[in-house]
Amino acid sequence: MSHRSIDPARLLGRIAELGAIGRDAEGMLVRLAASDSEKLGRDRFVSWLEEAGLEVAVDRIGNIFGIWNGAGGKEKPIMIGSHIDTVINAGIYDGCYGVLAGLEVIQTLKSEGFEPRHPIVVAAFTNEEGVRYAPDMMGSLVYSGGLDVTAALETVGTDGTVLGDELARIGYAGTHAPGFMTPHAYVELHIEQGPVLEREGVPVGAVEDLQGISWQKVTIDGDANHAGTTPISMRRDAGYAAARVITFLRDRAKASNTPTVATVGCIAFEPNAINVIPSRATFTVDLRDPDEDRLKEEENALAAFLELLSAEEGVGVSVERLARFEPVKFDQSIVHLIEAAARDRGLACKRMTSGAGHDAQMIARIAPGAMIFVPSRGGISHNPKEFTADTELVAGANILLDVICGLATGELPR
Ligand code: HGY
Ligand code: MN
Ligand code: MN
């Protein structure tokens, strides 16, 4: 049975080319939201959209859209989205694969004279990673009405910059109102970023839900003092107190025998000197769980521990909420479409929960959606060792092609 196919060389070539854009002097891939290096990636993506003959639109939070009106007329569009901003020292597939595969699907269908009943749109959402500006998935959160665009543009980054100023500086302070197109359906293709598909030898994941995310910034205040002369009993050591929080979180998650995960990814001491007891420790806490009640329990347990710690160590503790997203269920009919597309191509497919946050969880607020996963080598991501084989990338893009055709015509294509 013959199936349509995307153009593998074009997709893989673009993934490699975009993956080379935004590398620093050490060769690390760093395309933080609204930075100069991300502008280079944005510009290249827009040039590909123009080459494909798509209408390009940018909204006020800098989300970029490539729109193929086609025969779809005024119907609600089918949207394929993800992101092209990265973490620090990133891999080349996270987000970029889904955006470029979306463009590839549109170009393939356009070139074949396919007549969709709906416009088809590819979207690159601003600041999905949330590394420079919290929260993550910000562009799709604003687009879906979960965060006011003016408040988002006023966000101050970890480097003291203001998001709105940076978007204007790089030329991506668009004019379209976020949410200017309500999708008929939304599909996101993404690397799994975990070990499951590879471990089970399954090439396709049909993602039916996504876990809840809680981001907090904790500040612990103690007293700077001499590392040599201050007896342990007299210390108000913010560094030691922070270490107790990190081990508390890890031990609790490990002992829970649940999918709960806890991560302290950023930490800074003041005055940060080898012979001075830290007067201040500032760190982030990332808690996740597919079950909302358990996630709340984790947050409450952390709050209780911080109170205990403050009393035992004589330190001050303050907490700032950075992000909080409840678990999301995706649309079962689109999940079924993904499974049918895989079956139709003779590919095994596994239903999954996403451990990572994605733009799909935000767009699920305004449209039915689901995600397609492909395997990650060693389950590694947010790391330059992130890798997915070309054959797996192409297979995932062809599943996306079939699912979009199915959504655009109402039946699974042959
Ligand atoms: O945090 C996440 O899960 C995503 O990579 N932004
Ligand atoms: Mn991603
Ligand atoms: Mn990511």
PDB file of N, CA and C in Angstrom, residues 267-350:
ATOM      1  N   ILE A 267      20.955  27.137  41.267  1.00  0.00           N
ATOM      2  CA  ILE A 267      21.228  27.523  42.658  1.00  0.00           C
ATOM      3  C   ILE A 267      22.335  28.578  42.663  1.00  0.00           C
ATOM      4  N   ALA A 268      22.200  29.531  43.580  1.00  0.00           N
ATOM      5  CA  ALA A 268      23.252  30.568  43.687  1.00  0.00           C
ATOM      6  C   ALA A 268      23.419  30.922  45.160  1.00  0.00           C
ATOM      7  N   PHE A 269      24.686  31.095  45.582  1.00  0.00           N
ATOM      8  CA  PHE A 269      24.989  31.500  46.961  1.00  0.00           C
ATOM      9  C   PHE A 269      25.464  32.948  46.922  1.00  0.00           C
ATOM     10  N   GLU A 270      25.224  33.641  48.026  1.00  0.00           N
ATOM     11  CA  GLU A 270      25.818  34.968  48.256  1.00  0.00           C
ATOM     12  C   GLU A 270      26.535  34.894  49.595  1.00  0.00           C
ATOM     13  N   PRO A 271      27.692  35.476  49.743  1.00  0.00           N
ATOM     14  CA  PRO A 271      28.467  36.230  48.730  1.00  0.00           C
ATOM     15  C   PRO A 271      29.262  35.324  47.797  1.00  0.00           C
ATOM     16  N   ASN A 272      29.080  33.977  47.950  1.00  0.00           N
ATOM     17  CA  ASN A 272      29.719  33.052  47.002  1.00  0.00           C
ATOM     18  C   ASN A 272      31.250  33.145  47.070  1.00  0.00           C
ATOM     19  N   ALA A 273      31.748  33.006  48.295  1.00  0.00           N
ATOM     20  CA  ALA A 273      33.214  33.079  48.525  1.00  0.00           C
ATOM     21  C   ALA A 273      33.638  31.850  49.316  1.00  0.00           C
ATOM     22  N   ILE A 274      34.796  31.312  48.997  1.00  0.00           N
ATOM     23  CA  ILE A 274      35.194  30.008  49.536  1.00  0.00           C
ATOM     24  C   ILE A 274      35.263  29.995  51.059  1.00  0.00           C
ATOM     25  N   ASN A 275      35.593  31.163  51.657  1.00  0.00           N
ATOM     26  CA  ASN A 275      35.794  31.161  53.129  1.00  0.00           C
ATOM     27  C   ASN A 275      34.734  31.972  53.860  1.00  0.00           C
ATOM     28  N   VAL A 276      33.533  32.093  53.205  1.00  0.00           N
ATOM     29  CA  VAL A 276      32.429  32.823  53.862  1.00  0.00           C
ATOM     30  C   VAL A 276      31.188  31.918  53.907  1.00  0.00           C
ATOM     31  N   ILE A 277      30.659  31.739  55.101  1.00  0.00           N
ATOM     32  CA  ILE A 277      29.413  30.967  55.232  1.00  0.00           C
ATOM     33  C   ILE A 277      28.326  31.707  54.444  1.00  0.00           C
ATOM     34  N   PRO A 278      27.621  31.018  53.529  1.00  0.00           N
ATOM     35  CA  PRO A 278      26.646  31.729  52.681  1.00  0.00           C
ATOM     36  C   PRO A 278      25.560  32.426  53.503  1.00  0.00           C
ATOM     37  N   SER A 279      25.377  33.717  53.170  1.00  0.00           N
ATOM     38  CA  SER A 279      24.305  34.459  53.862  1.00  0.00           C
ATOM     39  C   SER A 279      22.978  34.238  53.144  1.00  0.00           C
ATOM     40  N   ARG A 280      23.056  33.896  51.844  1.00  0.00           N
ATOM     41  CA  ARG A 280      21.819  33.711  51.069  1.00  0.00           C
ATOM     42  C   ARG A 280      22.016  32.577  50.061  1.00  0.00           C
ATOM     43  N   ALA A 281      20.964  31.792  49.940  1.00  0.00           N
ATOM     44  CA  ALA A 281      20.916  30.750  48.895  1.00  0.00           C
ATOM     45  C   ALA A 281      19.613  30.941  48.133  1.00  0.00           C
ATOM     46  N   THR A 282      19.720  31.026  46.817  1.00  0.00           N
ATOM     47  CA  THR A 282      18.525  31.158  45.966  1.00  0.00           C
ATOM     48  C   THR A 282      18.521  29.983  45.003  1.00  0.00           C
ATOM     49  N   PHE A 283      17.407  29.260  44.967  1.00  0.00           N
ATOM     50  CA  PHE A 283      17.364  28.101  44.067  1.00  0.00           C
ATOM     51  C   PHE A 283      15.945  27.865  43.561  1.00  0.00           C
ATOM     52  N   THR A 284      15.865  27.081  42.494  1.00  0.00           N
ATOM     53  CA  THR A 284      14.547  26.787  41.890  1.00  0.00           C
ATOM     54  C   THR A 284      14.150  25.353  42.226  1.00  0.00           C
ATOM     55  N   VAL A 285      12.845  25.143  42.346  1.00  0.00           N
ATOM     56  CA  VAL A 285      12.311  23.792  42.571  1.00  0.00           C
ATOM     57  C   VAL A 285      11.301  23.490  41.473  1.00  0.00           C
ATOM     58  N   ASP A 286      11.534  22.393  40.744  1.00  0.00           N
ATOM     59  CA  ASP A 286      10.644  21.934  39.675  1.00  0.00           C
ATOM     60  C   ASP A 286      10.028  20.616  40.144  1.00  0.00           C
ATOM     61  N   LEU A 287       8.721  20.628  40.462  1.00  0.00           N
ATOM     62  CA  LEU A 287       8.002  19.416  40.891  1.00  0.00           C
ATOM     63  C   LEU A 287       7.033  19.014  39.794  1.00  0.00           C
ATOM     64  N   ARG A 288       6.923  17.697  39.526  1.00  0.00           N
ATOM     65  CA  ARG A 288       5.980  17.264  38.492  1.00  0.00           C
ATOM     66  C   ARG A 288       5.332  15.948  38.905  1.00  0.00           C
ATOM     67  N   ASP A 289       4.070  15.809  38.494  1.00  0.00           N
ATOM     68  CA  ASP A 289       3.354  14.561  38.756  1.00  0.00           C
ATOM     69  C   ASP A 289       2.131  14.519  37.844  1.00  0.00           C
ATOM     70  N   PRO A 290       1.804  13.358  37.290  1.00  0.00           N
ATOM     71  CA  PRO A 290       0.620  13.256  36.429  1.00  0.00           C
ATOM     72  C   PRO A 290      -0.692  13.405  37.210  1.00  0.00           C
ATOM     73  N   ASP A 291      -0.585  13.271  38.568  1.00  0.00           N
ATOM     74  CA  ASP A 291      -1.798  13.339  39.390  1.00  0.00           C
ATOM     75  C   ASP A 291      -1.821  14.649  40.170  1.00  0.00           C
ATOM     76  N   GLU A 292      -2.864  15.435  39.976  1.00  0.00           N
ATOM     77  CA  GLU A 292      -2.945  16.778  40.576  1.00  0.00           C
ATOM     78  C   GLU A 292      -2.926  16.706  42.104  1.00  0.00           C
ATOM     79  N   ASP A 293      -3.617  15.739  42.677  1.00  0.00           N
ATOM     80  CA  ASP A 293      -3.639  15.663  44.156  1.00  0.00           C
ATOM     81  C   ASP A 293      -2.247  15.363  44.707  1.00  0.00           C
ATOM     82  N   ARG A 294      -1.536  14.458  44.021  1.00  0.00           N
ATOM     83  CA  ARG A 294      -0.171  14.146  44.508  1.00  0.00           C
ATOM     84  C   ARG A 294       0.742  15.353  44.347  1.00  0.00           C
ATOM     85  N   LEU A 295       0.558  16.078  43.252  1.00  0.00           N
ATOM     86  CA  LEU A 295       1.414  17.257  43.033  1.00  0.00           C
ATOM     87  C   LEU A 295       1.161  18.278  44.148  1.00  0.00           C
ATOM     88  N   LYS A 296      -0.100  18.457  44.508  1.00  0.00           N
ATOM     89  CA  LYS A 296      -0.422  19.367  45.622  1.00  0.00           C
ATOM     90  C   LYS A 296       0.228  18.873  46.914  1.00  0.00           C
ATOM     91  N   GLU A 297       0.180  17.554  47.123  1.00  0.00           N
ATOM     92  CA  GLU A 297       0.805  16.975  48.325  1.00  0.00           C
ATOM     93  C   GLU A 297       2.300  17.301  48.362  1.00  0.00           C
ATOM     94  N   GLU A 298       2.943  17.191  47.214  1.00  0.00           N
ATOM     95  CA  GLU A 298       4.393  17.486  47.153  1.00  0.00           C
ATOM     96  C   GLU A 298       4.643  18.947  47.502  1.00  0.00           C
ATOM     97  N   GLU A 299       3.816  19.821  46.951  1.00  0.00           N
ATOM     98  CA  GLU A 299       4.003  21.255  47.242  1.00  0.00           C
ATOM     99  C   GLU A 299       3.782  21.522  48.732  1.00  0.00           C
ATOM    100  N   ASN A 300       2.777  20.882  49.299  1.00  0.00           N
ATOM    101  CA  ASN A 300       2.500  21.092  50.738  1.00  0.00           C
ATOM    102  C   ASN A 300       3.622  20.525  51.604  1.00  0.00           C
ATOM    103  N   ALA A 301       4.163  19.372  51.193  1.00  0.00           N
ATOM    104  CA  ALA A 301       5.260  18.770  51.964  1.00  0.00           C
ATOM    105  C   ALA A 301       6.488  19.668  51.928  1.00  0.00           C
ATOM    106  N   LEU A 302       6.751  20.265  50.777  1.00  0.00           N
ATOM    107  CA  LEU A 302       7.902  21.192  50.678  1.00  0.00           C
ATOM    108  C   LEU A 302       7.668  22.405  51.585  1.00  0.00           C
ATOM    109  N   ALA A 303       6.458  22.949  51.546  1.00  0.00           N
ATOM    110  CA  ALA A 303       6.164  24.140  52.370  1.00  0.00           C
ATOM    111  C   ALA A 303       6.359  23.811  53.857  1.00  0.00           C
ATOM    112  N   ALA A 304       5.905  22.629  54.265  1.00  0.00           N
ATOM    113  CA  ALA A 304       6.051  22.230  55.679  1.00  0.00           C
ATOM    114  C   ALA A 304       7.522  22.052  56.041  1.00  0.00           C
ATOM    115  N   PHE A 305       8.283  21.458  55.098  1.00  0.00           N
ATOM    116  CA  PHE A 305       9.710  21.254  55.384  1.00  0.00           C
ATOM    117  C   PHE A 305      10.442  22.590  55.502  1.00  0.00           C
ATOM    118  N   LEU A 306      10.086  23.536  54.666  1.00  0.00           N
ATOM    119  CA  LEU A 306      10.749  24.850  54.719  1.00  0.00           C
ATOM    120  C   LEU A 306      10.473  25.538  56.070  1.00  0.00           C
ATOM    121  N   GLU A 307       9.272  25.338  56.597  1.00  0.00           N
ATOM    122  CA  GLU A 307       8.953  25.910  57.924  1.00  0.00           C
ATOM    123  C   GLU A 307       9.818  25.283  59.003  1.00  0.00           C
ATOM    124  N   LEU A 308       9.906  23.952  58.937  1.00  0.00           N
ATOM    125  CA  LEU A 308      10.736  23.211  59.914  1.00  0.00           C
ATOM    126  C   LEU A 308      12.193  23.660  59.816  1.00  0.00           C
ATOM    127  N   LEU A 309      12.650  23.770  58.600  1.00  0.00           N
ATOM    128  CA  LEU A 309      14.050  24.156  58.336  1.00  0.00           C
ATOM    129  C   LEU A 309      14.343  25.535  58.909  1.00  0.00           C
ATOM    130  N   SER A 310      13.404  26.438  58.717  1.00  0.00           N
ATOM    131  CA  SER A 310      13.590  27.813  59.193  1.00  0.00           C
ATOM    132  C   SER A 310      13.774  27.814  60.710  1.00  0.00           C
ATOM    133  N   ALA A 311      12.958  26.984  61.377  1.00  0.00           N
ATOM    134  CA  ALA A 311      13.060  26.917  62.856  1.00  0.00           C
ATOM    135  C   ALA A 311      14.365  26.236  63.281  1.00  0.00           C
ATOM    136  N   GLU A 312      14.699  25.130  62.642  1.00  0.00           N
ATOM    137  CA  GLU A 312      15.881  24.365  63.068  1.00  0.00           C
ATOM    138  C   GLU A 312      17.192  25.086  62.751  1.00  0.00           C
ATOM    139  N   GLU A 313      17.242  25.753  61.578  1.00  0.00           N
ATOM    140  CA  GLU A 313      18.517  26.371  61.172  1.00  0.00           C
ATOM    141  C   GLU A 313      18.569  27.867  61.469  1.00  0.00           C
ATOM    142  N   GLY A 314      17.452  28.412  61.931  1.00  0.00           N
ATOM    143  CA  GLY A 314      17.452  29.844  62.264  1.00  0.00           C
ATOM    144  C   GLY A 314      17.611  30.713  61.029  1.00  0.00           C
ATOM    145  N   VAL A 315      17.086  30.212  59.912  1.00  0.00           N
ATOM    146  CA  VAL A 315      17.208  30.994  58.657  1.00  0.00           C
ATOM    147  C   VAL A 315      15.837  31.521  58.236  1.00  0.00           C
ATOM    148  N   GLY A 316      15.856  32.559  57.412  1.00  0.00           N
ATOM    149  CA  GLY A 316      14.609  33.086  56.840  1.00  0.00           C
ATOM    150  C   GLY A 316      14.360  32.369  55.521  1.00  0.00           C
ATOM    151  N   VAL A 317      13.095  32.098  55.203  1.00  0.00           N
ATOM    152  CA  VAL A 317      12.762  31.417  53.942  1.00  0.00           C
ATOM    153  C   VAL A 317      11.635  32.169  53.242  1.00  0.00           C
ATOM    154  N   SER A 318      11.813  32.440  51.956  1.00  0.00           N
ATOM    155  CA  SER A 318      10.692  33.013  51.172  1.00  0.00           C
ATOM    156  C   SER A 318      10.595  32.248  49.858  1.00  0.00           C
ATOM    157  N   VAL A 319       9.365  32.153  49.354  1.00  0.00           N
ATOM    158  CA  VAL A 319       9.102  31.365  48.141  1.00  0.00           C
ATOM    159  C   VAL A 319       8.348  32.225  47.129  1.00  0.00           C
ATOM    160  N   GLU A 320       8.782  32.143  45.852  1.00  0.00           N
ATOM    161  CA  GLU A 320       8.074  32.850  44.774  1.00  0.00           C
ATOM    162  C   GLU A 320       7.571  31.809  43.760  1.00  0.00           C
ATOM    163  N   ARG A 321       6.279  31.877  43.440  1.00  0.00           N
ATOM    164  CA  ARG A 321       5.707  30.933  42.453  1.00  0.00           C
ATOM    165  C   ARG A 321       6.153  31.364  41.058  1.00  0.00           C
ATOM    166  N   LEU A 322       6.730  30.469  40.272  1.00  0.00           N
ATOM    167  CA  LEU A 322       7.177  30.819  38.911  1.00  0.00           C
ATOM    168  C   LEU A 322       6.247  30.243  37.846  1.00  0.00           C
ATOM    169  N   ALA A 323       5.694  29.074  38.113  1.00  0.00           N
ATOM    170  CA  ALA A 323       4.771  28.462  37.137  1.00  0.00           C
ATOM    171  C   ALA A 323       3.976  27.392  37.855  1.00  0.00           C
ATOM    172  N   ARG A 324       2.705  27.179  37.395  1.00  0.00           N
ATOM    173  CA  ARG A 324       1.906  26.097  37.961  1.00  0.00           C
ATOM    174  C   ARG A 324       0.898  25.661  36.905  1.00  0.00           C
ATOM    175  N   PHE A 325       1.088  24.442  36.392  1.00  0.00           N
ATOM    176  CA  PHE A 325       0.161  23.939  35.373  1.00  0.00           C
ATOM    177  C   PHE A 325      -0.383  22.588  35.816  1.00  0.00           C
ATOM    178  N   GLU A 326      -1.708  22.449  35.786  1.00  0.00           N
ATOM    179  CA  GLU A 326      -2.304  21.172  36.171  1.00  0.00           C
ATOM    180  C   GLU A 326      -2.089  20.145  35.059  1.00  0.00           C
ATOM    181  N   PRO A 327      -2.198  18.868  35.396  1.00  0.00           N
ATOM    182  CA  PRO A 327      -2.083  17.832  34.352  1.00  0.00           C
ATOM    183  C   PRO A 327      -3.154  18.060  33.275  1.00  0.00           C
ATOM    184  N   VAL A 328      -2.861  17.640  32.049  1.00  0.00           N
ATOM    185  CA  VAL A 328      -3.765  17.866  30.913  1.00  0.00           C
ATOM    186  C   VAL A 328      -4.065  16.538  30.224  1.00  0.00           C
ATOM    187  N   LYS A 329      -5.355  16.329  29.887  1.00  0.00           N
ATOM    188  CA  LYS A 329      -5.742  15.160  29.089  1.00  0.00           C
ATOM    189  C   LYS A 329      -5.888  15.621  27.634  1.00  0.00           C
ATOM    190  N   PHE A 330      -5.334  14.870  26.679  1.00  0.00           N
ATOM    191  CA  PHE A 330      -5.478  15.258  25.277  1.00  0.00           C
ATOM    192  C   PHE A 330      -6.743  14.632  24.687  1.00  0.00           C
ATOM    193  N   ASP A 331      -7.010  15.001  23.418  1.00  0.00           N
ATOM    194  CA  ASP A 331      -8.272  14.606  22.777  1.00  0.00           C
ATOM    195  C   ASP A 331      -8.186  13.153  22.288  1.00  0.00           C
ATOM    196  N   GLN A 332      -9.083  12.317  22.795  1.00  0.00           N
ATOM    197  CA  GLN A 332      -9.017  10.880  22.480  1.00  0.00           C
ATOM    198  C   GLN A 332      -9.188  10.588  20.987  1.00  0.00           C
ATOM    199  N   SER A 333      -9.980  11.392  20.303  1.00  0.00           N
ATOM    200  CA  SER A 333     -10.201  11.078  18.873  1.00  0.00           C
ATOM    201  C   SER A 333      -8.922  11.323  18.086  1.00  0.00           C
ATOM    202  N   ILE A 334      -8.139  12.314  18.512  1.00  0.00           N
ATOM    203  CA  ILE A 334      -6.869  12.567  17.807  1.00  0.00           C
ATOM    204  C   ILE A 334      -5.823  11.532  18.217  1.00  0.00           C
ATOM    205  N   VAL A 335      -5.887  11.108  19.471  1.00  0.00           N
ATOM    206  CA  VAL A 335      -4.988  10.019  19.905  1.00  0.00           C
ATOM    207  C   VAL A 335      -5.275   8.765  19.069  1.00  0.00           C
ATOM    208  N   HIS A 336      -6.575   8.482  18.871  1.00  0.00           N
ATOM    209  CA  HIS A 336      -6.942   7.310  18.049  1.00  0.00           C
ATOM    210  C   HIS A 336      -6.421   7.467  16.615  1.00  0.00           C
ATOM    211  N   LEU A 337      -6.493   8.698  16.108  1.00  0.00           N
ATOM    212  CA  LEU A 337      -6.025   8.963  14.736  1.00  0.00           C
ATOM    213  C   LEU A 337      -4.521   8.674  14.626  1.00  0.00           C
ATOM    214  N   ILE A 338      -3.791   9.047  15.663  1.00  0.00           N
ATOM    215  CA  ILE A 338      -2.334   8.789  15.680  1.00  0.00           C
ATOM    216  C   ILE A 338      -2.082   7.280  15.678  1.00  0.00           C
ATOM    217  N   GLU A 339      -2.838   6.579  16.518  1.00  0.00           N
ATOM    218  CA  GLU A 339      -2.670   5.103  16.578  1.00  0.00           C
ATOM    219  C   GLU A 339      -3.036   4.464  15.245  1.00  0.00           C
ATOM    220  N   ALA A 340      -4.101   4.967  14.608  1.00  0.00           N
ATOM    221  CA  ALA A 340      -4.529   4.397  13.311  1.00  0.00           C
ATOM    222  C   ALA A 340      -3.482   4.681  12.236  1.00  0.00           C
ATOM    223  N   ALA A 341      -2.906   5.873  12.288  1.00  0.00           N
ATOM    224  CA  ALA A 341      -1.881   6.219  11.292  1.00  0.00           C
ATOM    225  C   ALA A 341      -0.664   5.312  11.440  1.00  0.00           C
ATOM    226  N   ALA A 342      -0.280   5.060  12.700  1.00  0.00           N
ATOM    227  CA  ALA A 342       0.868   4.170  12.924  1.00  0.00           C
ATOM    228  C   ALA A 342       0.534   2.757  12.446  1.00  0.00           C
ATOM    229  N   ARG A 343      -0.643   2.287  12.793  1.00  0.00           N
ATOM    230  CA  ARG A 343      -1.067   0.918  12.401  1.00  0.00           C
ATOM    231  C   ARG A 343      -1.072   0.797  10.880  1.00  0.00           C
ATOM    232  N   ASP A 344      -1.568   1.862  10.234  1.00  0.00           N
ATOM    233  CA  ASP A 344      -1.688   1.886   8.772  1.00  0.00           C
ATOM    234  C   ASP A 344      -0.323   1.776   8.102  1.00  0.00           C
ATOM    235  N   ARG A 345       0.683   2.222   8.804  1.00  0.00           N
ATOM    236  CA  ARG A 345       2.052   2.161   8.257  1.00  0.00           C
ATOM    237  C   ARG A 345       2.828   0.978   8.837  1.00  0.00           C
ATOM    238  N   GLY A 346       2.100   0.124   9.581  1.00  0.00           N
ATOM    239  CA  GLY A 346       2.766  -1.054  10.140  1.00  0.00           C
ATOM    240  C   GLY A 346       3.747  -0.723  11.236  1.00  0.00           C
ATOM    241  N   LEU A 347       3.513   0.383  11.938  1.00  0.00           N
ATOM    242  CA  LEU A 347       4.427   0.797  13.019  1.00  0.00           C
ATOM    243  C   LEU A 347       3.762   0.574  14.371  1.00  0.00           C
ATOM    244  N   ALA A 348       4.513   0.013  15.310  1.00  0.00           N
ATOM    245  CA  ALA A 348       3.992  -0.137  16.675  1.00  0.00           C
ATOM    246  C   ALA A 348       3.826   1.241  17.301  1.00  0.00           C
ATOM    247  N   CYS A 349       2.840   1.345  18.164  1.00  0.00           N
ATOM    248  CA  CYS A 349       2.529   2.653  18.777  1.00  0.00           C
ATOM    249  C   CYS A 349       2.128   2.433  20.216  1.00  0.00           C
ATOM    250  N   LYS A 350       2.602   3.313  21.107  1.00  0.00           N
ATOM    251  CA  LYS A 350       2.315   3.143  22.534  1.00  0.00           C
ATOM    252  C   LYS A 350       1.669   4.412  23.074  1.00  0.00           C
TER     253      LYS A 350
END
